[in-house]
Structure formats: C-alpha cells, structure tokens
mmCIF file with all atom_site columns, C-alpha atoms in Angstrom:
data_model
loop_
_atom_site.group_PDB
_atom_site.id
_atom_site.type_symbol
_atom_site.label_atom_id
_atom_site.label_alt_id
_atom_site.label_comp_id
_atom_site.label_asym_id
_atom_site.label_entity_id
_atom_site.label_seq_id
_atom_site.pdbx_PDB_ins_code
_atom_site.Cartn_x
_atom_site.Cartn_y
_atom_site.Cartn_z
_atom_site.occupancy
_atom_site.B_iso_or_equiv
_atom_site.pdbx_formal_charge
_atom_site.auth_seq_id
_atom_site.auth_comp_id
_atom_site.auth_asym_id
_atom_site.auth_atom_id
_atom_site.pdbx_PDB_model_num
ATOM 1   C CA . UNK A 1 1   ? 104.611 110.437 94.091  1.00 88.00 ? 322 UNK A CA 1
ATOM 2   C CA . UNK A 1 2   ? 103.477 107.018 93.478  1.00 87.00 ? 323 UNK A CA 1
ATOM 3   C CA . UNK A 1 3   ? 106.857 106.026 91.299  1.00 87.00 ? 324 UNK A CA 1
ATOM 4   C CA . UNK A 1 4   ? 108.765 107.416 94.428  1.00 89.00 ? 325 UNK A CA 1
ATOM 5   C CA . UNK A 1 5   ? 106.745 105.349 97.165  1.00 90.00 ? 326 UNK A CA 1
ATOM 6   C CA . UNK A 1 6   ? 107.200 102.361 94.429  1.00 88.00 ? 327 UNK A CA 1
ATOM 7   C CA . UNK A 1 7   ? 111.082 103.069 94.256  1.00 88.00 ? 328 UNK A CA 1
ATOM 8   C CA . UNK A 1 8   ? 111.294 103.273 98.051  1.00 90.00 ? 329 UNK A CA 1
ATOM 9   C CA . UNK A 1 9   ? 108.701 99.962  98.517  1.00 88.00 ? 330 UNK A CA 1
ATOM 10  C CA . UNK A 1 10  ? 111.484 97.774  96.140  1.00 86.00 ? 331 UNK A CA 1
ATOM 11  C CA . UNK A 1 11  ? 114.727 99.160  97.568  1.00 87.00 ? 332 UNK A CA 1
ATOM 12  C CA . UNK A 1 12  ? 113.392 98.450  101.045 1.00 89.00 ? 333 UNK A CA 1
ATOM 13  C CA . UNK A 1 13  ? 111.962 95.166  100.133 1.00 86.00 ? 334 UNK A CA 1
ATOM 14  C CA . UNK A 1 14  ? 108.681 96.687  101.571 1.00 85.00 ? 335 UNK A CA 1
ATOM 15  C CA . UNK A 1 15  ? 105.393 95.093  101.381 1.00 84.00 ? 336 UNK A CA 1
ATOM 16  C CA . UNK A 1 16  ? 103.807 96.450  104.271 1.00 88.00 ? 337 UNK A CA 1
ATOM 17  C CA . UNK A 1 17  ? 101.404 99.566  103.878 1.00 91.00 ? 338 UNK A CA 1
ATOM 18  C CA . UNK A 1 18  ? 102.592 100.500 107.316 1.00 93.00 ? 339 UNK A CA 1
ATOM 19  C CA . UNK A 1 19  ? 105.808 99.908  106.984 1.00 93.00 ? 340 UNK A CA 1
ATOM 20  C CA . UNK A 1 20  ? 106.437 101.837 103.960 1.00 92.00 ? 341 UNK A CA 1
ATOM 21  C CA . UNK A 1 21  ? 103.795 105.004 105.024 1.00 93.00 ? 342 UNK A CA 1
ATOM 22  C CA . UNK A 1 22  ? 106.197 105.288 108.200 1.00 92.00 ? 343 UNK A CA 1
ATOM 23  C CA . UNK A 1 23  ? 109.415 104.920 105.976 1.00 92.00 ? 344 UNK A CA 1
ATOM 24  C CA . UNK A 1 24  ? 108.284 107.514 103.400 1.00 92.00 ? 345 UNK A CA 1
ATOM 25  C CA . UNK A 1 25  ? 105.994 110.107 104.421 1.00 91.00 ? 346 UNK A CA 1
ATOM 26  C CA . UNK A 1 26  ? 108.673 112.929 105.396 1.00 92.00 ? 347 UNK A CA 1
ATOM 27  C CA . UNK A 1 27  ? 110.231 112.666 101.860 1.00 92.00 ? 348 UNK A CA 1
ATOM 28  C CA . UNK A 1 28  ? 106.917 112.823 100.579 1.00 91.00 ? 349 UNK A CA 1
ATOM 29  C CA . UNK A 1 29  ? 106.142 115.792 102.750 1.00 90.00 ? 350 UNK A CA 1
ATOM 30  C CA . UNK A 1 30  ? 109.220 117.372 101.796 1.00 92.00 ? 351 UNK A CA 1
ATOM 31  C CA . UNK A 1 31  ? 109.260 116.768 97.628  1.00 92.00 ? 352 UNK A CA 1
ATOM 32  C CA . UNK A 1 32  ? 105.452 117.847 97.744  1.00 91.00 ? 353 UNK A CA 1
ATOM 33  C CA . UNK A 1 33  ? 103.204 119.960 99.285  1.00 88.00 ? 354 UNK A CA 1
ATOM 34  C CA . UNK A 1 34  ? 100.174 118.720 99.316  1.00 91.00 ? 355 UNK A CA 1
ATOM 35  C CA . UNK A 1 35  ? 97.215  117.533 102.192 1.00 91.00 ? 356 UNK A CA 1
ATOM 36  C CA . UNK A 1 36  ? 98.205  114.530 103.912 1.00 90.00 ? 357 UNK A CA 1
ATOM 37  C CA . UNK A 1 37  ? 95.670  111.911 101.981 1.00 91.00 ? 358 UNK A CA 1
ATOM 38  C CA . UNK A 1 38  ? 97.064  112.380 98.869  1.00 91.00 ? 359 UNK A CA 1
ATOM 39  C CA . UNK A 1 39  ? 100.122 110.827 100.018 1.00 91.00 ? 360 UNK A CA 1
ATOM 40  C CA . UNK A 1 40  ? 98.458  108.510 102.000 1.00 92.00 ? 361 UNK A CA 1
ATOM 41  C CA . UNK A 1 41  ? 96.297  107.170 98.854  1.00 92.00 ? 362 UNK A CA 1
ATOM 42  C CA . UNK A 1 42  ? 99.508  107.236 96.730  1.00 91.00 ? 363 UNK A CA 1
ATOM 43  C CA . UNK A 1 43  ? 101.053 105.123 99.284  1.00 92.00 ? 364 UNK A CA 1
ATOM 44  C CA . UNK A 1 44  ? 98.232  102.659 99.094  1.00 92.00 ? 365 UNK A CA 1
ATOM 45  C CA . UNK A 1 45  ? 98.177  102.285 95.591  1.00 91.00 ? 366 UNK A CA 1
ATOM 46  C CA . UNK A 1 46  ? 101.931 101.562 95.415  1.00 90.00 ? 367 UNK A CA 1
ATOM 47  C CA . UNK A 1 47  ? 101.497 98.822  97.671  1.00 91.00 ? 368 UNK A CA 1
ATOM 48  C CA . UNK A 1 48  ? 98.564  97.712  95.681  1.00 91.00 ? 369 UNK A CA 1
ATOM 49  C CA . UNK A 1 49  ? 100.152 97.805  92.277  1.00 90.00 ? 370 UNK A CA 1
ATOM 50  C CA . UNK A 1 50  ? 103.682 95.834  93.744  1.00 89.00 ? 371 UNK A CA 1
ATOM 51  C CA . UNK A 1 51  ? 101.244 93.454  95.347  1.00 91.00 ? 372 UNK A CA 1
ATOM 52  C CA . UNK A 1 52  ? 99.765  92.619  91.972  1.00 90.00 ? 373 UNK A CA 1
ATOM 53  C CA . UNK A 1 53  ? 102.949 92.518  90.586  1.00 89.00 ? 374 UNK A CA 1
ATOM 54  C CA . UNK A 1 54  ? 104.554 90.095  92.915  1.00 88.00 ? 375 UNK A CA 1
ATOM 55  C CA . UNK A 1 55  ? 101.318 87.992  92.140  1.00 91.00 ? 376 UNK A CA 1
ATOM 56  C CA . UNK A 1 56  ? 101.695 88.255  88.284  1.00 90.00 ? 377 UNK A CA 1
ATOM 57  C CA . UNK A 1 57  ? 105.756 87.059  88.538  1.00 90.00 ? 378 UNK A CA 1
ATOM 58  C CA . UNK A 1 58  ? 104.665 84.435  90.988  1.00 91.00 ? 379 UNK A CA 1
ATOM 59  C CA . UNK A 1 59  ? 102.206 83.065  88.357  1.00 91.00 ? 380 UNK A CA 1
ATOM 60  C CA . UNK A 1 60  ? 104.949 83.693  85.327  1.00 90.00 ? 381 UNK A CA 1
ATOM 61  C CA . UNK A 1 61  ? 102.762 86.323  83.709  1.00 90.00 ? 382 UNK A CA 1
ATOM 62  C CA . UNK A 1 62  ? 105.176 88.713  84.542  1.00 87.00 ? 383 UNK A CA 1
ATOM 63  C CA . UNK A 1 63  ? 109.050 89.307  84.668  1.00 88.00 ? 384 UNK A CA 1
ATOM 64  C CA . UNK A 1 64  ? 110.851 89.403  87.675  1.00 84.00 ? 385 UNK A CA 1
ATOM 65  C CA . UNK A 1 65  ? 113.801 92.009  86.186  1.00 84.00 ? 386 UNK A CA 1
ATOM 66  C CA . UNK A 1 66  ? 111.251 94.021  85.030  1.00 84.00 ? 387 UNK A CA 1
ATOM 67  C CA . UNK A 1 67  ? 109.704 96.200  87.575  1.00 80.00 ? 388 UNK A CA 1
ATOM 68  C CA . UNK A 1 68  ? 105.928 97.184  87.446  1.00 85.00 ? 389 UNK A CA 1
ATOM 69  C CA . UNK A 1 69  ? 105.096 100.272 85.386  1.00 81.00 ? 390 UNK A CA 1
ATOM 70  C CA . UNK A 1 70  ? 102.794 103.252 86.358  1.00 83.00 ? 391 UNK A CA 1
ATOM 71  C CA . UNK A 1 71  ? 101.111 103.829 82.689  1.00 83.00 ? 392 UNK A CA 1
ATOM 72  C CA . UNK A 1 72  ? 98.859  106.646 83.010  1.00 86.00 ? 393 UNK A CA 1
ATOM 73  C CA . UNK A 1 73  ? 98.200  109.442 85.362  1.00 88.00 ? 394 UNK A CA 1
ATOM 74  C CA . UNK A 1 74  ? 95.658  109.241 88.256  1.00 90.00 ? 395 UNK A CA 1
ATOM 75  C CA . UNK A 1 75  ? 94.928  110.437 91.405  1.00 90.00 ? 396 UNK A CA 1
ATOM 76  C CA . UNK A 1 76  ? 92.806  108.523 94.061  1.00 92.00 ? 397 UNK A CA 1
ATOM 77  C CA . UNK A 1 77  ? 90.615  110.951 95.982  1.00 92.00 ? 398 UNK A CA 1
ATOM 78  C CA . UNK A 1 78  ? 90.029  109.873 99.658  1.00 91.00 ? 399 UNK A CA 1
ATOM 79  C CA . UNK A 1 79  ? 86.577  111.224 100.612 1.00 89.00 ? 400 UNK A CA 1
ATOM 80  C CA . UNK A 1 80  ? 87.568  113.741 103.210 1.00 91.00 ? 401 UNK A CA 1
ATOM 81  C CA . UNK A 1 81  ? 89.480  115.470 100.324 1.00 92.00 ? 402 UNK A CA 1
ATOM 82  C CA . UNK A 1 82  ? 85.784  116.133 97.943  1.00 92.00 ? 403 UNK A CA 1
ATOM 83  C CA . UNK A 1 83  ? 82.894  117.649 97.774  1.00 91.00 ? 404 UNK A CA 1
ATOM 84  C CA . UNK A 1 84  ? 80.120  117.887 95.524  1.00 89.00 ? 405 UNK A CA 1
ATOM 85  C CA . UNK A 1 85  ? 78.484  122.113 94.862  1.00 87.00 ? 406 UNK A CA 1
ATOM 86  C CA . UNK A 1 86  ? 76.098  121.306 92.307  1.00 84.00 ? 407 UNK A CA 1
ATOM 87  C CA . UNK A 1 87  ? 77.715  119.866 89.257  1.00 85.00 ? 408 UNK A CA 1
ATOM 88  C CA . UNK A 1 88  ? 80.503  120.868 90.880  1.00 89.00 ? 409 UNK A CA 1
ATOM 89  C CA . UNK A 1 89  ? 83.763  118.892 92.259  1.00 91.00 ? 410 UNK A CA 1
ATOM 90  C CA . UNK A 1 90  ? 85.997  120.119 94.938  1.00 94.00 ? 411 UNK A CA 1
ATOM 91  C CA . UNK A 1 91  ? 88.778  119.160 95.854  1.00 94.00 ? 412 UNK A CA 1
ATOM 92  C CA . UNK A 1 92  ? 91.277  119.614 98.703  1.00 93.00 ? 413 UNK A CA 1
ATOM 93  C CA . UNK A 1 93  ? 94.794  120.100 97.268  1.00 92.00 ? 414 UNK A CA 1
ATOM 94  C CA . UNK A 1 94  ? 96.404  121.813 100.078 1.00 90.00 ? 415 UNK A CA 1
ATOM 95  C CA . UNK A 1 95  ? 94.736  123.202 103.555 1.00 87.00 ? 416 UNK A CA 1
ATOM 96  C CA . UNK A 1 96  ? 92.867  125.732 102.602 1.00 89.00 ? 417 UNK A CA 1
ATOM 97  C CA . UNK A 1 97  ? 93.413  125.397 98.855  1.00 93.00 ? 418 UNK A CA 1
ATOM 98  C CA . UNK A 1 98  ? 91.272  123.788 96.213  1.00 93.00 ? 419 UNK A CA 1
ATOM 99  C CA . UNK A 1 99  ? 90.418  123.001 92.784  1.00 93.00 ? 420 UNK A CA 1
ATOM 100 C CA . UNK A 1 100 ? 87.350  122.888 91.140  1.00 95.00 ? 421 UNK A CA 1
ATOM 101 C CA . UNK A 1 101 ? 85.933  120.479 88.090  1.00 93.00 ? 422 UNK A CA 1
ATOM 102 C CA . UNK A 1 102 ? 83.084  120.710 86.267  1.00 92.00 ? 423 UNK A CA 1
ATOM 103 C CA . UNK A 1 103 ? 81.137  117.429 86.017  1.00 90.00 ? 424 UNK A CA 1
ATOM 104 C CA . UNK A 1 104 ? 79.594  116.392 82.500  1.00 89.00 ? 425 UNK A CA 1
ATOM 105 C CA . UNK A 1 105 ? 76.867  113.715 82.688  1.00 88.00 ? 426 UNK A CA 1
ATOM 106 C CA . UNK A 1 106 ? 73.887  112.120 81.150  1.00 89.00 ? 427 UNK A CA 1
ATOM 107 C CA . UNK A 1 107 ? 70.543  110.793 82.277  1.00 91.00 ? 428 UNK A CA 1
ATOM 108 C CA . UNK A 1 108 ? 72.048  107.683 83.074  1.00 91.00 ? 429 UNK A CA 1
ATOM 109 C CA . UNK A 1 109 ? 74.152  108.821 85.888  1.00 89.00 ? 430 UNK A CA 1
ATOM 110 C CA . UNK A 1 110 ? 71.633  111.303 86.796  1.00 88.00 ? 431 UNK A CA 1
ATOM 111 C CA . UNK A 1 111 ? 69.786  108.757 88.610  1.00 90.00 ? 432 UNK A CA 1
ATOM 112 C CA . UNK A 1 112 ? 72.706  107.349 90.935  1.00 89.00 ? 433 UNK A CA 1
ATOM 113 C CA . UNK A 1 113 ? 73.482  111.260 91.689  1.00 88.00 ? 434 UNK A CA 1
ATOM 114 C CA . UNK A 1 114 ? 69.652  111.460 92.663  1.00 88.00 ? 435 UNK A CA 1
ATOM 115 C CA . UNK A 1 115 ? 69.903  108.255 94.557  1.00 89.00 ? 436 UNK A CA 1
ATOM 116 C CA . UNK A 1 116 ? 72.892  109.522 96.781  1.00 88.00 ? 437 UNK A CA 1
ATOM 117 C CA . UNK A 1 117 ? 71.196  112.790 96.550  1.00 86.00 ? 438 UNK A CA 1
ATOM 118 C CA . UNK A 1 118 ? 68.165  110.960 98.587  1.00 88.00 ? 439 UNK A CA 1
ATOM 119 C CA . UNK A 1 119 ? 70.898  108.699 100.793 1.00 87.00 ? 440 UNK A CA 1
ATOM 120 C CA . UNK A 1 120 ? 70.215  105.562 99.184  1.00 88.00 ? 441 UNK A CA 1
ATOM 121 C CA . UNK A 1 121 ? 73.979  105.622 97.919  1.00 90.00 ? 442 UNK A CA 1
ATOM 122 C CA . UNK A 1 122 ? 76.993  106.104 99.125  1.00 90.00 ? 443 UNK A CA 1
ATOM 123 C CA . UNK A 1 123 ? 80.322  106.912 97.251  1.00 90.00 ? 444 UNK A CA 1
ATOM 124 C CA . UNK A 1 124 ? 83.594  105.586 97.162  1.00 86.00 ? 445 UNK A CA 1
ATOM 125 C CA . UNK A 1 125 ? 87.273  106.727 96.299  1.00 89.00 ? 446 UNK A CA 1
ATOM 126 C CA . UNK A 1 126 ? 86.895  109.224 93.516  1.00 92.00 ? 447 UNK A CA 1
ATOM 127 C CA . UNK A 1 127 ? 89.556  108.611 90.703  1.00 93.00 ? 448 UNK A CA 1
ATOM 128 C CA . UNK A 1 128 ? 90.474  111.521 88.499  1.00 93.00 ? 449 UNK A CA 1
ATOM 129 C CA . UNK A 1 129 ? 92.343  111.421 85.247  1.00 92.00 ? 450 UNK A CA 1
ATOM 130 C CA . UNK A 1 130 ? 93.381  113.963 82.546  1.00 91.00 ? 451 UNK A CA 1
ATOM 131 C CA . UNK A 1 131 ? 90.277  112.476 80.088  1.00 91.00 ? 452 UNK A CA 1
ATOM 132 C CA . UNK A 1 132 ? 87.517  111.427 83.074  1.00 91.00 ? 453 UNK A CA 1
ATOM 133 C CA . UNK A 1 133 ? 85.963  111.530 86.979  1.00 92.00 ? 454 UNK A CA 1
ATOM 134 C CA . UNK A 1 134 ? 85.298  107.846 87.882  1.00 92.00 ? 455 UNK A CA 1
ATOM 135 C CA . UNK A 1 135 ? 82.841  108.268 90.637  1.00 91.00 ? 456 UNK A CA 1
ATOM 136 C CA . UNK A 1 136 ? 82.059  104.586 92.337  1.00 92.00 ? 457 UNK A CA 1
ATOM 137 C CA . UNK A 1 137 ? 78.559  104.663 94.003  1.00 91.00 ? 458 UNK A CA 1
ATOM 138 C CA . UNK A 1 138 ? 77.805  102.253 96.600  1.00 90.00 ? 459 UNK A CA 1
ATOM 139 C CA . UNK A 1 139 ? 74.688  100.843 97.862  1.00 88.00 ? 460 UNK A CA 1
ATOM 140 C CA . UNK A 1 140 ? 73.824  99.268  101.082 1.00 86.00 ? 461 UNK A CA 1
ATOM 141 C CA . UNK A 1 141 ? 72.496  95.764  100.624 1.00 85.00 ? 462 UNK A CA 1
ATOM 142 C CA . UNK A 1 142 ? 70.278  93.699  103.397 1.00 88.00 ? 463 UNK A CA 1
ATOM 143 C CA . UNK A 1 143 ? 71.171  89.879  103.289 1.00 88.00 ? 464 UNK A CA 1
ATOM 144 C CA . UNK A 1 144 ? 68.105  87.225  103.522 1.00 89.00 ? 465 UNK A CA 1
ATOM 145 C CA . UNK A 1 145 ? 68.230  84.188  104.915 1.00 88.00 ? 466 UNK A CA 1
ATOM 146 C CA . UNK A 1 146 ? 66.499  82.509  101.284 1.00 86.00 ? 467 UNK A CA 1
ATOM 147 C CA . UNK A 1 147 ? 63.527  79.998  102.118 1.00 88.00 ? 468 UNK A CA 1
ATOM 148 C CA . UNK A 1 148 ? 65.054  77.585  99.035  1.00 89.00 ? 469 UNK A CA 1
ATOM 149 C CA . UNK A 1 149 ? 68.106  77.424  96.974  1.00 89.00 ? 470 UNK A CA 1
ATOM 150 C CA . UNK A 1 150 ? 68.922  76.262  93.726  1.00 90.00 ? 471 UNK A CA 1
ATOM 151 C CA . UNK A 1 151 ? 72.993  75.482  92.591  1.00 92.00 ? 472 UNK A CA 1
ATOM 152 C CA . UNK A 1 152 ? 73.253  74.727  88.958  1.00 93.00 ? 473 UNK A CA 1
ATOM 153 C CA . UNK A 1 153 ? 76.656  73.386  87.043  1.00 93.00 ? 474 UNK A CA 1
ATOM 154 C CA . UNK A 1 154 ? 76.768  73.832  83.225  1.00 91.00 ? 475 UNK A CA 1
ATOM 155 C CA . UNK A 1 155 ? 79.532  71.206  81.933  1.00 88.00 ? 476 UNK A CA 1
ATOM 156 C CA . UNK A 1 156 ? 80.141  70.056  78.558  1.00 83.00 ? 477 UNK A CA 1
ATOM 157 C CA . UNK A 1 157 ? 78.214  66.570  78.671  1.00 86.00 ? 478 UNK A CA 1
ATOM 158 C CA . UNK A 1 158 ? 75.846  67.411  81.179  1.00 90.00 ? 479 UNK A CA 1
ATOM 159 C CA . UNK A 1 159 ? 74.066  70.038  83.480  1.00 91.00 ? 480 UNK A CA 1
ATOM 160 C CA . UNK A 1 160 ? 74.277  68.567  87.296  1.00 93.00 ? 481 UNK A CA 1
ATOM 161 C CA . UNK A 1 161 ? 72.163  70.653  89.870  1.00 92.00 ? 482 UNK A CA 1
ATOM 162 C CA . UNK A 1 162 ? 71.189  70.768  93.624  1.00 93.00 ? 483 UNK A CA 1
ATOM 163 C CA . UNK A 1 163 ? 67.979  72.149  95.545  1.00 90.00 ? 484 UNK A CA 1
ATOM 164 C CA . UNK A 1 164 ? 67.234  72.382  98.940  1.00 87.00 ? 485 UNK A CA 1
ATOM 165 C CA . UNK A 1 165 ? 63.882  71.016  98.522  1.00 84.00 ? 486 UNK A CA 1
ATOM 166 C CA . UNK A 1 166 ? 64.299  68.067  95.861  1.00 80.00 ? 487 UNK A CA 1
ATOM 167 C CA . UNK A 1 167 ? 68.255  66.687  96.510  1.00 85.00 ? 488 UNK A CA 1
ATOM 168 C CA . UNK A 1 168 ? 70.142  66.617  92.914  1.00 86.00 ? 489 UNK A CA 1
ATOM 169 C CA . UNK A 1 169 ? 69.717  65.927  89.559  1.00 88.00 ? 490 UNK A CA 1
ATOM 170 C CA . UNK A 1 170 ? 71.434  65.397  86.258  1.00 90.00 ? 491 UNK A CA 1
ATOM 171 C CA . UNK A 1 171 ? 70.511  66.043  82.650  1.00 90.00 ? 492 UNK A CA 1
ATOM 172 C CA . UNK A 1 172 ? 72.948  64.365  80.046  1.00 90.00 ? 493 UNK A CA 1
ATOM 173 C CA . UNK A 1 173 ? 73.883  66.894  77.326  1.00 87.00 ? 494 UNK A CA 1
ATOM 174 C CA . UNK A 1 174 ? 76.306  64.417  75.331  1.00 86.00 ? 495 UNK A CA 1
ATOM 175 C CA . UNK A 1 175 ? 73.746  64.140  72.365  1.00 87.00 ? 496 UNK A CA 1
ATOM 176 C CA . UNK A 1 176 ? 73.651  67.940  71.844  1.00 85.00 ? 497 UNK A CA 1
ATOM 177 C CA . UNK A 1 177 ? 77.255  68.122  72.022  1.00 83.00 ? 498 UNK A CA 1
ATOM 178 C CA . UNK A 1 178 ? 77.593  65.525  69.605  1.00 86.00 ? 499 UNK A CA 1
ATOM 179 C CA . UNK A 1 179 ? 75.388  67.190  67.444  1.00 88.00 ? 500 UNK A CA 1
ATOM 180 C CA . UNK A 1 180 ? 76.782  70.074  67.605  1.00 85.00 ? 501 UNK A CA 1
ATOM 181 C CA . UNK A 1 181 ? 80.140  68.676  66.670  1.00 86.00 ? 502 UNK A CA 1
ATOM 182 C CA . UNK A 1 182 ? 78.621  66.943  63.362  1.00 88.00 ? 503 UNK A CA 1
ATOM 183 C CA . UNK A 1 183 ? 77.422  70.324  61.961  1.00 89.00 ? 504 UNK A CA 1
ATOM 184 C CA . UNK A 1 184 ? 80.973  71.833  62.805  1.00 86.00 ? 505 UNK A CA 1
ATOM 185 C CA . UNK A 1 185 ? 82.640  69.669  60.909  1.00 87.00 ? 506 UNK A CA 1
ATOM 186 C CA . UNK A 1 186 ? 79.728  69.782  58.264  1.00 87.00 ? 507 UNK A CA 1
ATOM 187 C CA . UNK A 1 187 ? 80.366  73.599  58.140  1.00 86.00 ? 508 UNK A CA 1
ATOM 188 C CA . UNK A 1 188 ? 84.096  73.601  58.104  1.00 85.00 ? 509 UNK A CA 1
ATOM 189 C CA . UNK A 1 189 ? 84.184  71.016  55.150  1.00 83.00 ? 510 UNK A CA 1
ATOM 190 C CA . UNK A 1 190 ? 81.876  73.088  53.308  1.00 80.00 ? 511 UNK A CA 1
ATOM 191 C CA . UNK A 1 191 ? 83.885  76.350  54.206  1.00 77.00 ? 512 UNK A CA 1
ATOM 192 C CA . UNK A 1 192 ? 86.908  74.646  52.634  1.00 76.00 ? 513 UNK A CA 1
ATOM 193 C CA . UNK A 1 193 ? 85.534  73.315  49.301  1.00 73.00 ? 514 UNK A CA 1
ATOM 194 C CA . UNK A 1 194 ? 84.137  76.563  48.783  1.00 66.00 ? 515 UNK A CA 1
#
C-alpha cells in the first residue's frame, strides 16, 4: 500500500497529502480491503517518507535517480482503529473484523500503562511490526511563566551565559583547553614510542 501511494505520489509529482489521498484512495479501495484509516495512515506516511527524501537530495545526502526505499514492514495504527482488553490489542482490520495481539511487557512500561490507566497519559499512533508494538504515550504538560532564567553557551575557549536577574557573563576556558591539548600530544607521543 505504501509503495503504491509512493509510486502514484512520484508519477504525479505529488506532494500534497490532499492531493494524493483524493488521487489514490479508489485504487486503494479497490487493490485492498481494508477500513478506511489504514489507507489513510499509509497515505500519510508516503508523503512523509518523499518529504524526507526530497529534503535529503536537496541537502546531497541523497540521490536524486534513486527513489526512496520502504525497508521494513509497518503499519501505523490511527487510534480509532485500537483498543486495549487487558494485555490485549485490538485492532480494526476491516468493519466488523479484527485481530488480536498479545502484549509482552515489563515493570518499566507497567507504570506508563498505569498512568494512562489513571488518565494522566494519553497515547499516540500505535506502530506494529513483525518483531514489536511501539506504543507512544503522551502526557499533558502545563507551561509556567518562570520567575528567572538562566541561558548558558559551552564553546571551546569559553562558557558565555545570560540571567534575567544579573545581565551576562563570561568565563575564559582557553587555559584548560590548552592543557588539555599538552597532555594529548603527551599521550599520543608516548602511544607511538611504545
């Protein structure tokens, strides 16, 4: 699915999600049976991998005759389409159809299940692959307005910081990085004598 809405994105010189959802969803339909967000979520992942790609060949970190691979299989699981039973995931293949797989976790992850258990988390787009679930929990986050601030700049000769209270300061760090240079070249003379 995602190789075809790929195929159809370059052909039709198609960066729009839009664009391409309207262009492709009856052959989608039509090739596969399947509920409607699963082609939707393919769709957006197409548009996100050529996006990436067109960044990557922009940048020359990729080549422009060679077009972007899909290297393993995965599905994207829009939330309408799961629901947790237990230990327990379901999943919507088809209307009324659905498969089931059994989740496998430690302590660790315990406590985020607990947490959105209790409605302090929420979750994301569930990814499934042959080997693993990748369930991405979310949580809420309140904003302050901080009372003081503190920006710090580590650089290689010194360390220059700003405060809301006290204006700015420097500290010169050329004397450690000088020392630091002596015993390198103390240590790689040594390395090559022995």
């Amino acid at each position: 699915m995602l190789i075809t809405a790929l195929k159809k994105q370059l052909n039709n010189r198609i960066s729009s999600f839009v664009k391409l959802w309207h262009l492709i969803k009856k052959e989608l339909r039509k090739k596969w049976n399947y509920a409607c967000q699963i082609y939707v979520q393919a769709v957006r992942v197409a548009c996100s991998i050529l996006k990436s790609w067109r960044k990557r060949v922009k940048k020359g970190d990729a080549n422009p005759n060679k077009l972007p691979q899909v290297k393993r299989l995965f599905v994207k699981v829009h939330p309408s389409l799961y629901r947790f039973s237990g230990s327990r995931l379901r999943i919507t293949t088809r209307k009324g159809e659905h498969i089931w797989i059994d989740l496998k976790f430690g302590n660790y992850q315990k406590r985020f299940i607990e947490k959105w258990k209790n409605n302090n988390l929420k979750i994301g787009e569930i990814i499934v692959t042959p080997e693993k679930v990748i369930v991405p929990f979310k949580k809420e986050v309140k904003l302050i307005q901080p009372k003081q601030w503190l920006a710090i700049d580590v650089n290689e000769t010194n360390v220059t910081g700003v405060s809301s209270d006290s204006g700015w300061f420097i500290i010169d760090t050329s004397e450690i990085k000088r020392i630091r240079h002596v015993y390198f070249e103390k240590k790689t003379k040594n390395t090559k004598r022995n």
